[in-house]
PDB file of C-alpha atoms in Angstrom:
ATOM      1  CA  MET V   1     -21.205  15.870  -9.982  1.00 52.00           C
ATOM      2  CA  LEU V   2     -21.283  12.324 -10.823  1.00 53.00           C
ATOM      3  CA  THR V   3     -18.767  12.715 -13.349  1.00 58.00           C
ATOM      4  CA  ASN V   4     -16.379  14.655 -11.582  1.00 76.00           C
ATOM      5  CA  THR V   5     -16.607  12.428  -8.570  1.00 79.00           C
ATOM      6  CA  PHE V   6     -15.814   9.543 -10.605  1.00 81.00           C
ATOM      7  CA  VAL V   7     -12.628  11.201 -12.598  1.00 84.00           C
ATOM      8  CA  LEU V   8     -10.986  12.442  -9.262  1.00 85.00           C
ATOM      9  CA  TYR V   9     -11.393   8.874  -8.070  1.00 84.00           C
ATOM     10  CA  LEU V  10     -10.019   6.995 -11.200  1.00 85.00           C
ATOM     11  CA  SER V  11      -7.337   9.730 -10.793  1.00 87.00           C
ATOM     12  CA  THR V  12      -6.189   8.838  -7.439  1.00 87.00           C
ATOM     13  CA  VAL V  13      -6.341   5.208  -8.135  1.00 86.00           C
ATOM     14  CA  LEU V  14      -4.480   5.902 -11.358  1.00 88.00           C
ATOM     15  CA  ILE V  15      -1.582   8.021 -10.001  1.00 89.00           C
ATOM     16  CA  TRP V  16      -1.245   6.360  -6.570  1.00 81.00           C
ATOM     17  CA  GLY V  17      -1.110   2.709  -8.305  1.00 81.00           C
ATOM     18  CA  SER V  18       1.713   3.934 -10.229  1.00 84.00           C
ATOM     19  CA  THR V  19       3.366   5.990  -7.582  1.00 81.00           C
ATOM     20  CA  PHE V  20       3.336   2.655  -5.503  1.00 72.00           C
ATOM     21  CA  ILE V  21       6.191   1.314  -7.563  1.00 79.00           C
ATOM     22  CA  ALA V  22       7.942   4.796  -8.415  1.00 83.00           C
ATOM     23  CA  ILE V  23       8.735   4.665  -4.668  1.00 82.00           C
ATOM     24  CA  PRO V  24      11.414   2.141  -4.023  1.00 81.00           C
ATOM     25  CA  LEU V  25      13.371   3.847  -6.931  1.00 84.00           C
ATOM     26  CA  GLN V  26      13.726   6.538  -4.255  1.00 87.00           C
ATOM     27  CA  LEU V  27      15.583   3.843  -1.873  1.00 85.00           C
ATOM     28  CA  GLY V  28      19.699   3.572  -2.237  1.00 84.00           C
ATOM     29  CA  GLU V  29      22.204   6.554  -1.868  1.00 89.00           C
ATOM     30  CA  VAL V  30      20.311   8.921  -0.412  1.00 93.00           C
ATOM     31  CA  PRO V  31      18.441   8.936   2.747  1.00 92.00           C
ATOM     32  CA  GLY V  32      14.667   8.241   2.817  1.00 89.00           C
ATOM     33  CA  ASP V  33      13.975  11.035   4.769  1.00 91.00           C
ATOM     34  CA  VAL V  34      15.901  13.215   2.625  1.00 95.00           C
ATOM     35  CA  SER V  35      14.206  12.057  -0.464  1.00 94.00           C
ATOM     36  CA  ILE V  36      11.038  12.388   1.095  1.00 94.00           C
ATOM     37  CA  ALA V  37      11.754  16.780   2.128  1.00 95.00           C
ATOM     38  CA  TYR V  38      13.035  16.234  -1.411  1.00 96.00           C
ATOM     39  CA  ARG V  39       9.368  15.254  -3.161  1.00 94.00           C
ATOM     40  CA  PHE V  40       7.179  17.197  -0.960  1.00 95.00           C
ATOM     41  CA  GLY V  41       9.757  20.310  -0.774  1.00 96.00           C
ATOM     42  CA  LEU V  42       9.665  20.150  -4.519  1.00 95.00           C
ATOM     43  CA  ALA V  43       5.677  19.784  -5.101  1.00 94.00           C
ATOM     44  CA  ALA V  44       5.238  22.400  -2.702  1.00 95.00           C
ATOM     45  CA  LEU V  45       7.494  25.104  -4.869  1.00 95.00           C
ATOM     46  CA  VAL V  46       4.979  23.881  -7.655  1.00 94.00           C
ATOM     47  CA  LEU V  47       2.231  24.481  -6.195  1.00 93.00           C
ATOM     48  CA  MET V  48       3.121  27.544  -4.281  1.00 94.00           C
ATOM     49  CA  LEU V  49       4.173  29.162  -7.602  1.00 94.00           C
ATOM     50  CA  TRP V  50       0.603  28.293  -9.211  1.00 92.00           C
ATOM     51  CA  CYS V  51      -1.432  29.328  -6.589  1.00 92.00           C
ATOM     52  CA  CYS V  52       0.600  32.634  -7.159  1.00 92.00           C
ATOM     53  CA  LEU V  53       0.110  32.854 -10.402  1.00 93.00           C
ATOM     54  CA  THR V  54      -3.552  31.897 -10.404  1.00 91.00           C
ATOM     55  CA  ARG V  55      -3.616  34.760  -7.722  1.00 91.00           C
ATOM     56  CA  ARG V  56      -5.296  32.663  -4.574  1.00 91.00           C
ATOM     57  CA  ASN V  57      -5.407  33.639  -1.482  1.00 90.00           C
ATOM     58  CA  MET V  58      -2.233  32.469   0.461  1.00 92.00           C
ATOM     59  CA  LYS V  59      -3.048  34.636   3.667  1.00 92.00           C
ATOM     60  CA  PHE V  60      -4.360  32.750   6.500  1.00 94.00           C
ATOM     61  CA  SER V  61      -4.794  32.918  10.495  1.00 95.00           C
ATOM     62  CA  LEU V  62      -1.995  31.317  12.797  1.00 95.00           C
ATOM     63  CA  SER V  63      -4.663  29.016  13.825  1.00 95.00           C
ATOM     64  CA  GLN V  64      -5.489  27.801  10.543  1.00 95.00           C
ATOM     65  CA  HIS V  65      -1.979  27.612   9.568  1.00 96.00           C
ATOM     66  CA  CYS V  66      -1.790  25.280  12.800  1.00 95.00           C
ATOM     67  CA  TRP V  67      -4.432  23.049  11.404  1.00 96.00           C
ATOM     68  CA  ILE V  68      -2.896  22.599   7.782  1.00 96.00           C
ATOM     69  CA  ALA V  69       0.255  21.705   9.745  1.00 96.00           C
ATOM     70  CA  GLY V  70      -0.761  19.079  11.223  1.00 94.00           C
ATOM     71  CA  GLN V  71      -2.304  17.840   7.901  1.00 94.00           C
ATOM     72  CA  GLY V  72       1.159  18.060   6.383  1.00 94.00           C
ATOM     73  CA  LEU V  73       3.172  16.503   9.357  1.00 95.00           C
ATOM     74  CA  MET V  74       0.319  13.169   8.950  1.00 94.00           C
ATOM     75  CA  LEU V  75       0.173  13.520   5.478  1.00 92.00           C
ATOM     76  CA  PHE V  76       3.125  14.699   3.947  1.00 93.00           C
ATOM     77  CA  GLY V  77       5.527  13.804   6.796  1.00 92.00           C
ATOM     78  CA  PHE V  78       5.890  11.166   9.066  1.00 93.00           C
ATOM     79  CA  ASN V  79       3.392   8.749   7.549  1.00 93.00           C
ATOM     80  CA  TYR V  80       5.688   8.404   4.614  1.00 91.00           C
ATOM     81  CA  LEU V  81       8.734   8.241   7.263  1.00 92.00           C
ATOM     82  CA  LEU V  82       7.750   4.864   8.103  1.00 92.00           C
ATOM     83  CA  VAL V  83       6.541   3.444   5.198  1.00 87.00           C
ATOM     84  CA  TYR V  84       9.895   4.569   3.545  1.00 85.00           C
ATOM     85  CA  GLN V  85      11.605   2.585   6.075  1.00 86.00           C
ATOM     86  CA  ALA V  86       9.871  -0.290   5.634  1.00 84.00           C
ATOM     87  CA  ALA V  87      10.154  -0.470   1.767  1.00 78.00           C
ATOM     88  CA  ALA V  88      13.944  -1.137   2.740  1.00 78.00           C
ATOM     89  CA  ASP V  89      12.881  -4.575   4.365  1.00 78.00           C
ATOM     90  CA  ILE V  90       9.472  -5.832   3.456  1.00 73.00           C
ATOM     91  CA  THR V  91       8.020  -5.817  -0.705  1.00 70.00           C
ATOM     92  CA  SER V  92       6.007  -3.717  -1.720  1.00 69.00           C
ATOM     93  CA  GLY V  93       3.062  -5.563  -1.935  1.00 64.00           C
ATOM     94  CA  LEU V  94       3.357  -6.415   1.387  1.00 69.00           C
ATOM     95  CA  ILE V  95       3.021  -2.949   2.247  1.00 75.00           C
ATOM     96  CA  ALA V  96       0.198  -2.419   0.414  1.00 72.00           C
ATOM     97  CA  VAL V  97      -1.413  -5.224   2.075  1.00 71.00           C
ATOM     98  CA  VAL V  98      -1.544  -3.657   5.587  1.00 77.00           C
ATOM     99  CA  PHE V  99      -2.013  -0.002   3.664  1.00 78.00           C
ATOM    100  CA  SER V 100      -5.295  -1.396   2.616  1.00 74.00           C
ATOM    101  CA  THR V 101      -6.075  -1.271   6.175  1.00 75.00           C
ATOM    102  CA  ILE V 102      -6.533   2.528   5.865  1.00 79.00           C
ATOM    103  CA  ILE V 103     -10.195   2.200   4.902  1.00 75.00           C
ATOM    104  CA  VAL V 104     -11.182   0.894   8.369  1.00 75.00           C
ATOM    105  CA  MET V 105      -9.414   3.127  10.125  1.00 80.00           C
ATOM    106  CA  ASN V 106     -11.089   6.154   8.080  1.00 80.00           C
ATOM    107  CA  ILE V 107     -14.260   4.874   8.919  1.00 78.00           C
ATOM    108  CA  VAL V 108     -14.077   4.245  12.546  1.00 79.00           C
ATOM    109  CA  ASN V 109     -11.979   7.618  13.002  1.00 83.00           C
ATOM    110  CA  GLY V 110     -14.994   9.290  10.938  1.00 82.00           C
ATOM    111  CA  ALA V 111     -17.162   8.069  13.317  1.00 81.00           C
ATOM    112  CA  LEU V 112     -15.527   9.023  16.424  1.00 81.00           C
ATOM    113  CA  PHE V 113     -14.259  12.392  15.526  1.00 82.00           C
ATOM    114  CA  PHE V 114     -17.296  13.700  13.235  1.00 80.00           C
ATOM    115  CA  GLY V 115     -20.391  11.102  14.313  1.00 77.00           C
ATOM    116  CA  ASN V 116     -20.700  10.310  10.557  1.00 75.00           C
ATOM    117  CA  ARG V 117     -22.985   7.130  10.412  1.00 76.00           C
ATOM    118  CA  VAL V 118     -21.470   3.497   8.508  1.00 73.00           C
ATOM    119  CA  PRO V 119     -23.619   2.720   5.916  1.00 74.00           C
ATOM    120  CA  ARG V 120     -23.925  -1.116   5.751  1.00 76.00           C
ATOM    121  CA  SER V 121     -22.794  -1.031   2.226  1.00 75.00           C
ATOM    122  CA  VAL V 122     -19.685   0.698   2.995  1.00 74.00           C
ATOM    123  CA  MET V 123     -18.664  -2.249   5.789  1.00 78.00           C
ATOM    124  CA  ALA V 124     -19.684  -4.256   2.973  1.00 82.00           C
ATOM    125  CA  GLY V 125     -17.527  -2.994   0.320  1.00 78.00           C
ATOM    126  CA  ALA V 126     -14.231  -2.431   2.893  1.00 77.00           C
ATOM    127  CA  ALA V 127     -14.865  -6.101   4.074  1.00 82.00           C
ATOM    128  CA  LEU V 128     -14.662  -7.453   0.833  1.00 84.00           C
ATOM    129  CA  GLY V 129     -12.144  -5.405  -0.424  1.00 77.00           C
ATOM    130  CA  LEU V 130      -9.640  -6.274   2.479  1.00 79.00           C
ATOM    131  CA  VAL V 131     -10.486  -9.651   1.588  1.00 85.00           C
ATOM    132  CA  GLY V 132      -9.813  -9.359  -2.303  1.00 81.00           C
ATOM    133  CA  ILE V 133      -6.233  -7.627  -0.917  1.00 77.00           C
ATOM    134  CA  CYS V 134      -5.250 -10.216   1.068  1.00 78.00           C
ATOM    135  CA  LEU V 135      -6.057 -12.724  -1.444  1.00 83.00           C
ATOM    136  CA  VAL V 136      -4.227 -10.923  -4.579  1.00 77.00           C
ATOM    137  CA  PHE V 137      -0.582 -10.782  -2.102  1.00 72.00           C
ATOM    138  CA  LEU V 138      -1.428 -14.357  -0.594  1.00 74.00           C
ATOM    139  CA  PRO V 139       2.114 -15.801  -1.654  1.00 71.00           C
ATOM    140  CA  GLU V 140       3.759 -12.973  -0.243  1.00 64.00           C
ATOM    141  CA  VAL V 141       1.833 -13.556   3.245  1.00 64.00           C
ATOM    142  CA  ARG V 142       2.553 -17.315   3.293  1.00 66.00           C
ATOM    143  CA  ALA V 143       6.542 -16.573   2.464  1.00 63.00           C
ATOM    144  CA  LEU V 144       6.509 -14.025   5.404  1.00 62.00           C
ATOM    145  CA  ASP V 145       9.057 -14.734   7.986  1.00 59.00           C
ATOM    146  CA  ALA V 146       8.406 -12.968  11.622  1.00 56.00           C
ATOM    147  CA  ASP V 147      11.787 -12.483  12.195  1.00 60.00           C
ATOM    148  CA  GLY V 148      12.895  -9.348  14.483  1.00 66.00           C
ATOM    149  CA  THR V 149      13.222  -7.212  10.768  1.00 74.00           C
ATOM    150  CA  THR V 150      10.147  -7.911   9.229  1.00 72.00           C
ATOM    151  CA  LEU V 151       7.973  -7.509  12.498  1.00 73.00           C
ATOM    152  CA  ARG V 152       8.883  -4.355  12.822  1.00 81.00           C
ATOM    153  CA  ALA V 153       8.791  -3.596   9.490  1.00 81.00           C
ATOM    154  CA  MET V 154       4.846  -4.412   9.576  1.00 78.00           C
ATOM    155  CA  ILE V 155       4.298  -2.530  12.473  1.00 84.00           C
ATOM    156  CA  LEU V 156       5.958   0.506  10.849  1.00 89.00           C
ATOM    157  CA  SER V 157       3.537  -0.229   7.730  1.00 86.00           C
ATOM    158  CA  LEU V 158       0.541  -0.317  10.195  1.00 87.00           C
ATOM    159  CA  VAL V 159       1.781   2.868  12.048  1.00 92.00           C
ATOM    160  CA  GLY V 160       2.181   4.404   9.167  1.00 92.00           C
ATOM    161  CA  THR V 161      -0.870   3.595   7.749  1.00 89.00           C
ATOM    162  CA  PHE V 162      -3.073   5.389  11.155  1.00 91.00           C
ATOM    163  CA  ILE V 163      -0.903   8.109  10.496  1.00 93.00           C
ATOM    164  CA  THR V 164      -2.028   8.907   6.922  1.00 91.00           C
ATOM    165  CA  SER V 165      -5.508   7.643   8.171  1.00 90.00           C
ATOM    166  CA  PHE V 166      -5.605  10.784  10.852  1.00 90.00           C
ATOM    167  CA  GLY V 167      -4.470  13.152   7.929  1.00 91.00           C
ATOM    168  CA  ASN V 168      -7.509  12.544   6.111  1.00 87.00           C
ATOM    169  CA  MET V 169      -9.155  13.642   9.579  1.00 90.00           C
ATOM    170  CA  PHE V 170      -7.183  16.373   9.456  1.00 92.00           C
ATOM    171  CA  SER V 171      -8.411  17.306   6.112  1.00 87.00           C
ATOM    172  CA  ALA V 172     -12.022  16.507   5.582  1.00 85.00           C
ATOM    173  CA  ARG V 173     -12.212  19.182   8.840  1.00 90.00           C
ATOM    174  CA  ASN V 174      -9.703  21.720   7.228  1.00 91.00           C
ATOM    175  CA  GLN V 175     -12.686  21.646   4.362  1.00 85.00           C
ATOM    176  CA  SER V 176     -15.360  21.293   6.265  1.00 87.00           C
ATOM    177  CA  ALA V 177     -13.881  24.795   7.709  1.00 91.00           C
ATOM    178  CA  LYS V 178     -13.691  26.320   4.140  1.00 90.00           C
ATOM    179  CA  LEU V 179     -10.007  26.248   3.678  1.00 91.00           C
ATOM    180  CA  PRO V 180      -9.115  25.356   0.384  1.00 90.00           C
ATOM    181  CA  VAL V 181      -7.534  22.294  -0.865  1.00 86.00           C
ATOM    182  CA  MET V 182      -4.845  23.729  -3.203  1.00 88.00           C
ATOM    183  CA  GLN V 183      -3.225  26.307  -0.875  1.00 93.00           C
ATOM    184  CA  SER V 184      -3.626  23.826   2.300  1.00 93.00           C
ATOM    185  CA  ASN V 185      -1.586  21.483   0.114  1.00 90.00           C
ATOM    186  CA  ALA V 186       1.070  23.739  -0.547  1.00 94.00           C
ATOM    187  CA  TYR V 187       1.538  24.909   3.104  1.00 96.00           C
ATOM    188  CA  GLY V 188       1.078  21.601   4.290  1.00 95.00           C
ATOM    189  CA  MET V 189       4.348  20.083   2.102  1.00 94.00           C
ATOM    190  CA  ALA V 190       6.023  22.387   3.407  1.00 96.00           C
ATOM    191  CA  TYR V 191       5.556  21.923   6.894  1.00 97.00           C
ATOM    192  CA  GLY V 192       5.935  18.190   5.752  1.00 95.00           C
ATOM    193  CA  ALA V 193       9.275  18.915   3.749  1.00 96.00           C
ATOM    194  CA  LEU V 194      10.111  21.315   6.664  1.00 96.00           C
ATOM    195  CA  VAL V 195      10.221  19.112   9.512  1.00 96.00           C
ATOM    196  CA  LEU V 196      11.433  15.671   8.101  1.00 95.00           C
ATOM    197  CA  ALA V 197      14.242  17.845   6.555  1.00 96.00           C
ATOM    198  CA  LEU V 198      14.833  18.764  10.401  1.00 96.00           C
ATOM    199  CA  ILE V 199      14.527  15.271  11.323  1.00 94.00           C
ATOM    200  CA  ALA V 200      17.527  14.229   8.686  1.00 94.00           C
ATOM    201  CA  TRP V 201      19.494  16.976   9.584  1.00 95.00           C
ATOM    202  CA  GLY V 202      19.075  16.375  13.340  1.00 94.00           C
ATOM    203  CA  ARG V 203      20.193  12.550  12.633  1.00 92.00           C
ATOM    204  CA  GLY V 204      23.350  13.693  10.819  1.00 92.00           C
ATOM    205  CA  GLU V 205      22.081  12.201   7.326  1.00 92.00           C
ATOM    206  CA  PRO V 206      23.957  13.835   4.448  1.00 92.00           C
ATOM    207  CA  PHE V 207      21.953  16.147   2.190  1.00 94.00           C
ATOM    208  CA  VAL V 208      23.429  14.170  -0.975  1.00 94.00           C
ATOM    209  CA  PHE V 209      21.479  13.994  -4.413  1.00 94.00           C
ATOM    210  CA  GLU V 210      22.002  10.809  -6.523  1.00 93.00           C
ATOM    211  CA  ALA V 211      21.916  12.272 -10.230  1.00 91.00           C
ATOM    212  CA  THR V 212      20.904   9.321 -11.860  1.00 93.00           C
ATOM    213  CA  TRP V 213      17.761   9.026 -14.384  1.00 92.00           C
ATOM    214  CA  THR V 214      15.885   6.647 -12.497  1.00 92.00           C
ATOM    215  CA  TYR V 215      16.386   8.548  -9.010  1.00 93.00           C
ATOM    216  CA  THR V 216      15.613  12.039 -10.343  1.00 94.00           C
ATOM    217  CA  GLY V 217      12.939  10.766 -13.246  1.00 94.00           C
ATOM    218  CA  SER V 218      11.132   8.858 -10.155  1.00 92.00           C
ATOM    219  CA  LEU V 219      11.687  11.854  -7.824  1.00 94.00           C
ATOM    220  CA  VAL V 220       9.793  14.248 -10.157  1.00 94.00           C
ATOM    221  CA  TYR V 221       7.044  11.997 -11.211  1.00 94.00           C
ATOM    222  CA  LEU V 222       6.360  11.428  -7.374  1.00 92.00           C
ATOM    223  CA  ALA V 223       6.671  15.161  -6.831  1.00 92.00           C
ATOM    224  CA  LEU V 224       4.742  16.502  -9.495  1.00 91.00           C
ATOM    225  CA  ILE V 225       2.229  13.717 -10.337  1.00 92.00           C
ATOM    226  CA  GLY V 226       1.891  11.774  -7.078  1.00 88.00           C
ATOM    227  CA  SER V 227       1.978  14.823  -4.944  1.00 88.00           C
ATOM    228  CA  VAL V 228       0.849  17.705  -6.822  1.00 87.00           C
ATOM    229  CA  LEU V 229      -1.935  16.095  -8.357  1.00 88.00           C
ATOM    230  CA  GLY V 230      -2.636  12.965  -6.864  1.00 85.00           C
ATOM    231  CA  PHE V 231      -3.072  14.694  -3.420  1.00 80.00           C
ATOM    232  CA  GLY V 232      -5.275  17.044  -4.969  1.00 82.00           C
ATOM    233  CA  SER V 233      -7.424  14.806  -6.500  1.00 85.00           C
ATOM    234  CA  PHE V 234      -7.846  13.113  -3.302  1.00 82.00           C
ATOM    235  CA  LEU V 235      -8.363  15.522  -0.758  1.00 77.00           C
ATOM    236  CA  THR V 236     -10.696  17.165  -2.750  1.00 82.00           C
ATOM    237  CA  LEU V 237     -12.178  13.809  -3.043  1.00 83.00           C
ATOM    238  CA  LEU V 238     -12.444  13.124   0.545  1.00 76.00           C
ATOM    239  CA  GLY V 239     -13.935  16.262   0.931  1.00 77.00           C
ATOM    240  CA  ARG V 240     -16.771  15.327  -1.286  1.00 79.00           C
ATOM    241  CA  ILE V 241     -17.348  11.959  -0.650  1.00 78.00           C
ATOM    242  CA  GLY V 242     -16.376  11.430   3.026  1.00 76.00           C
ATOM    243  CA  PRO V 243     -13.042   9.879   4.281  1.00 67.00           C
ATOM    244  CA  GLU V 244     -14.599   6.609   4.389  1.00 62.00           C
ATOM    245  CA  ARG V 245     -15.518   5.943   0.652  1.00 72.00           C
ATOM    246  CA  ALA V 246     -12.572   8.194  -0.744  1.00 74.00           C
ATOM    247  CA  ALA V 247     -10.430   5.729   1.153  1.00 66.00           C
ATOM    248  CA  TYR V 248     -11.224   3.140  -0.870  1.00 70.00           C
ATOM    249  CA  CYS V 249      -8.978   4.174  -3.434  1.00 75.00           C
ATOM    250  CA  MET V 250      -6.544   2.526  -0.884  1.00 69.00           C
ATOM    251  CA  VAL V 251      -7.672  -0.584  -1.566  1.00 69.00           C
ATOM    252  CA  LEU V 252      -8.275  -0.185  -4.709  1.00 75.00           C
ATOM    253  CA  PHE V 253      -4.551   1.461  -5.974  1.00 76.00           C
ATOM    254  CA  PRO V 254      -2.488  -1.740  -5.472  1.00 75.00           C
ATOM    255  CA  ILE V 255      -4.645  -3.444  -8.183  1.00 77.00           C
ATOM    256  CA  VAL V 256      -2.542  -0.923 -10.225  1.00 81.00           C
ATOM    257  CA  ALA V 257       0.191  -1.517  -8.527  1.00 77.00           C
ATOM    258  CA  LEU V 258      -0.155  -4.993  -9.920  1.00 77.00           C
ATOM    259  CA  ALA V 259      -1.582  -4.719 -12.994  1.00 80.00           C
ATOM    260  CA  LEU V 260       1.927  -2.838 -14.103  1.00 80.00           C
ATOM    261  CA  SER V 261       3.292  -4.953 -12.184  1.00 76.00           C
ATOM    262  CA  THR V 262       2.612  -7.563 -14.682  1.00 79.00           C
ATOM    263  CA  VAL V 263       3.464  -5.612 -17.798  1.00 79.00           C
ATOM    264  CA  PHE V 264       6.878  -4.287 -16.573  1.00 74.00           C
ATOM    265  CA  GLU V 265       8.188  -6.905 -14.075  1.00 66.00           C
ATOM    266  CA  ASN V 266       6.329 -10.151 -15.171  1.00 73.00           C
ATOM    267  CA  TYR V 267       4.072 -10.927 -12.663  1.00 71.00           C
ATOM    268  CA  ARG V 268       1.796 -13.786 -12.562  1.00 74.00           C
ATOM    269  CA  TRP V 269      -1.614 -14.175 -12.120  1.00 79.00           C
ATOM    270  CA  THR V 270      -2.832 -16.716  -9.938  1.00 81.00           C
ATOM    271  CA  THR V 271      -6.346 -18.118  -9.342  1.00 86.00           C
ATOM    272  CA  GLU V 272      -6.490 -16.195  -5.630  1.00 83.00           C
ATOM    273  CA  ALA V 273      -5.252 -12.945  -7.558  1.00 79.00           C
ATOM    274  CA  VAL V 274      -8.077 -12.930  -9.955  1.00 84.00           C
ATOM    275  CA  ALA V 275     -10.800 -14.071  -7.183  1.00 87.00           C
ATOM    276  CA  GLY V 276      -9.181 -11.099  -5.111  1.00 82.00           C
ATOM    277  CA  VAL V 277      -9.037  -8.417  -8.014  1.00 81.00           C
ATOM    278  CA  SER V 278     -12.737  -9.790  -8.555  1.00 84.00           C
ATOM    279  CA  LEU V 279     -13.892  -8.858  -4.176  1.00 85.00           C
ATOM    280  CA  VAL V 280     -11.898  -5.802  -4.730  1.00 80.00           C
ATOM    281  CA  LEU V 281     -14.104  -4.530  -7.518  1.00 75.00           C
ATOM    282  CA  ALA V 282     -17.285  -5.967  -6.075  1.00 80.00           C
ATOM    283  CA  GLY V 283     -16.405  -3.849  -2.923  1.00 78.00           C
ATOM    284  CA  ASN V 284     -15.310  -0.599  -4.590  1.00 70.00           C
ATOM    285  CA  LEU V 285     -19.102  -0.720  -6.370  1.00 69.00           C
ATOM    286  CA  LEU V 286     -20.623  -1.015  -2.655  1.00 74.00           C
ATOM    287  CA  VAL V 287     -18.657   1.552  -1.583  1.00 68.00           C
ATOM    288  CA  ILE V 288     -18.945   4.424  -4.412  1.00 64.00           C
ATOM    289  CA  VAL V 289     -22.744   3.570  -5.985  1.00 66.00           C
ATOM    290  CA  PRO V 290     -25.724   4.837  -4.321  1.00 61.00           C
ATOM    291  CA  LYS V 291     -27.397   2.394  -2.087  1.00 62.00           C
ATOM    292  CA  GLU V 292     -30.956   3.523  -4.423  1.00 63.00           C
ATOM    293  CA  LYS V 293     -28.732   2.622  -7.730  1.00 60.00           C
ATOM    294  CA  LEU V 294     -27.882  -0.498  -6.280  1.00 57.00           C
ATOM    295  CA  GLN V 295     -31.423  -1.235  -5.453  1.00 61.00           C
ATOM    296  CA  ARG V 296     -32.299  -0.769  -8.386  1.00 63.00           C
ATOM    297  CA  VAL V 297     -29.793  -3.113 -10.583  1.00 55.00           C
ATOM    298  CA  VAL V 298     -31.332  -5.722  -7.961  1.00 57.00           C
ATOM    299  CA  ARG V 299     -34.482  -5.632  -8.375  1.00 61.00           C
ATOM    300  CA  ILE V 300     -33.518  -5.699 -12.317  1.00 60.00           C
ATOM    301  CA  LEU V 301     -31.400  -8.887 -11.913  1.00 56.00           C
ATOM    302  CA  ARG V 302     -33.398 -10.322  -9.796  1.00 61.00           C
ATOM    303  CA  PRO V 303     -35.591 -13.029 -11.371  1.00 58.00           C
ATOM    304  CA  THR V 304     -39.603 -12.792 -11.290  1.00 51.00           C
ATOM    305  CA  SER V 305     -41.733 -15.645  -9.808  1.00 46.00           C
ATOM    306  CA  LYS V 306     -44.475 -16.698 -11.330  1.00 49.00           C
ATOM    307  CA  ALA V 307     -47.290 -18.242  -9.427  1.00 46.00           C
ATOM    308  CA  THR V 308     -48.747 -21.377 -10.655  1.00 39.00           C
TER     309      THR V 308
END
């Protein structure tokens, strides 16, 4: 059980860390809402085909479809619409700083909607993680020019993050109601793609396709790896350990993106970045390691005093 949870956690962090860098490759000739519709439309098609081949039940009641549609619009639709718009005006690192606040939003929403008790270790881990992320991206925060465009992008990122958190609550509720993750994701992605396609059509956006290796490759990667595998891992993890602990992936995956940037974009580490990564990892342990094990480690590390 613990091993499977660790694999899900690690998979989510690594996958979303890499997709975080791939998203800007979708911005260009194709409008953002159209690209998102392509992404989740392809992901939904693949998931539905897989569910049919494995003979999974695809029949749900109208009420269940409504809940799945809510999950889809929050996780595979409106949130990405806002984040893609923000990515056109501010750096991906700064969006990561904003998006990392989802762990606090999930904790608060989990308490409001499900009456979850919030352990002190989770709050402490969240605080360490958020401080760490801010340190990692401190140069970008310092360079922030709060003109109208930047402020608008910041607000879009924050609202998109809140919508994602709300989608996590939908998913947690659906899993507690025994709705299967794969089928829910398949229908949810289809609903998200359909609504975004309708929004693009209503705006008069052209449904064009950029036939380049960069655009096509990033689209396929985002659809199959980032959406099918990434969301499958994360939402399974969410149902297993709860939204507040699962959301810590949102704090850690920018670190993966930063590591990839070091290799491919010549990112230069600073003292603040090293300190920030250390804080994120420390907070990660506080959130995912059971309280009993942490206490055991503290007892082992605590020096014993002898009476004189």
